[in-house]
């Protein structure tokens, strides 16, 4: 008997739900696409491309819309003999300095047999190579720097590229930059001279609402699933969950994919609302595990302290810092660690809040009490508990009784 057999009951083509699938149309972004098209129009007119800065939270269609428009731009430019467009797409996630971006650009303009290595050249030499490549290709060159905030402080390329022509570094090419970012604060961190040029035209993609998400999912689900396997409530529920959270199409699609996958793994014939709810819990657990991976042991203990206080006394929630801190000190001692001081400990609570694992509420008690923060767990307790069970220090902590008490108090 075969160990693997193709299962064909649920999905017709699950790739359609994956992140890298390029949708044929993006109806929910009509207005933004109109504006974006307008900003790209100079390219077709054969004039200097604008630099565009596109921002919005994760999963709102920034990458999909950009690829969609650039594809059309290249295609439509073909009918004009005097318009010559080259587009280069780079995701900066692994390109955390100007040097790396410049090398990646040189290599994407060069022949695969003539690539340069990622180290060993002075930055100026790489820039020289880049100007040479840009000039030899000529015409309009649009460079997309997706997730551009990863470049960090070392952002000289964002200054050099848009000025290359006016600084006489290149002659034949007209360069336009499209910077994309989820980080709203990125703009403020830029050198004002960089900001002026990079953000010449600005475009914001707001979160999707439940109706948008429902329409997006319906179009994708139609191609992804066999007909008739989706219960009527499934798509609206995925859309509603994602809309309540961040309004991210990526999150909605992930949820639908996971729900379908659960149905398949459980050998069910249809995908139901229950699958969606179960998928939501699973994905949430993964998200916490993912964000917890990078925490230090004190970060883990800080979170565990919040969980322990919550289990010990529901009345105390949301919790004051001092209550959490005392619990944390006990946990640190129990695991043979020197507890951190109050300020360093506070930083861990702030980090956990930023990751969305804790919710932080600001209290203002006026002159008498001043301003302080209160904390509570913002992820399912069950998921938080099971992530602790995978930590190397779990043996020194009495997680079993914590879980037992959580169950007794009806928290899980
Ligand atoms: P961002 O770059 O803003 O993080 P993406 O463009 O990668 O988001 O979109 C996330 C996922 O959602 C992708 O799979 C994308 O195809 C899909 N998506 C986003 N907006 C739409 C839309 N309007 N119609 C269809 N699919 C969309
Ligand atoms: Mg993106």
Short mmCIF file of N, CA and C in Angstrom, two decimals, residues 65 86 88 92 95 144 153 155 160 184 189 198 204 217 279 285 303 327 350 371 379:
data_model
loop_
_atom_site.label_atom_id
_atom_site.label_comp_id
_atom_site.label_asym_id
_atom_site.label_seq_id
_atom_site.Cartn_x
_atom_site.Cartn_y
_atom_site.Cartn_z
N UNK A 65 -0.59 44.47 -5.32
CA UNK A 65 -0.97 45.59 -6.19
C UNK A 65 0.24 46.08 -7.00
N UNK A 86 12.23 48.89 -17.62
CA UNK A 86 12.73 47.72 -16.92
C UNK A 86 12.25 47.82 -15.48
N UNK A 88 12.57 46.16 -11.57
CA UNK A 88 13.33 45.26 -10.69
C UNK A 88 12.61 45.21 -9.37
N UNK A 92 13.52 43.45 0.73
CA UNK A 92 14.71 43.82 1.51
C UNK A 92 14.86 43.02 2.80
N UNK A 95 18.14 42.01 2.97
CA UNK A 95 19.07 43.02 2.47
C UNK A 95 19.14 44.17 3.46
N UNK A 144 11.67 48.43 -7.25
CA UNK A 144 10.79 48.26 -6.09
C UNK A 144 11.62 47.75 -4.93
N UNK A 153 19.28 51.83 9.39
CA UNK A 153 19.87 53.18 9.40
C UNK A 153 20.84 53.40 8.25
N UNK A 155 21.10 53.79 5.16
CA UNK A 155 20.19 53.96 4.03
C UNK A 155 20.75 54.87 2.92
N UNK A 160 21.34 57.97 -2.72
CA UNK A 160 22.14 57.94 -3.96
C UNK A 160 21.31 57.65 -5.22
N UNK A 184 4.93 52.32 9.92
CA UNK A 184 4.52 53.72 9.75
C UNK A 184 5.61 54.68 10.24
N UNK A 189 11.85 58.22 10.55
CA UNK A 189 13.25 57.95 10.89
C UNK A 189 14.20 58.35 9.76
N UNK A 198 12.33 60.18 -1.63
CA UNK A 198 11.69 58.86 -1.65
C UNK A 198 10.17 58.99 -1.56
N UNK A 204 -1.33 55.30 0.59
CA UNK A 204 -1.62 54.53 1.80
C UNK A 204 -2.69 53.48 1.50
N UNK A 217 -11.92 36.57 -0.50
CA UNK A 217 -11.90 35.13 -0.22
C UNK A 217 -12.78 34.36 -1.19
N UNK A 279 -8.99 26.14 13.31
CA UNK A 279 -7.85 26.67 12.56
C UNK A 279 -7.37 27.97 13.19
N UNK A 285 -1.77 29.87 18.02
CA UNK A 285 -0.73 29.19 18.79
C UNK A 285 0.60 29.29 18.04
N UNK A 303 6.40 36.62 30.87
CA UNK A 303 5.09 36.19 30.37
C UNK A 303 4.49 35.12 31.29
N UNK A 327 5.81 38.01 41.24
CA UNK A 327 5.68 36.63 40.74
C UNK A 327 6.90 36.26 39.90
N UNK A 350 6.93 45.59 28.08
CA UNK A 350 6.64 46.45 26.93
C UNK A 350 6.84 45.67 25.63
N UNK A 371 0.46 58.13 36.30
CA UNK A 371 0.13 57.28 35.16
C UNK A 371 0.84 55.95 35.31
N UNK A 379 -3.56 36.49 24.35
CA UNK A 379 -3.63 35.32 23.46
C UNK A 379 -4.31 34.21 24.27
#
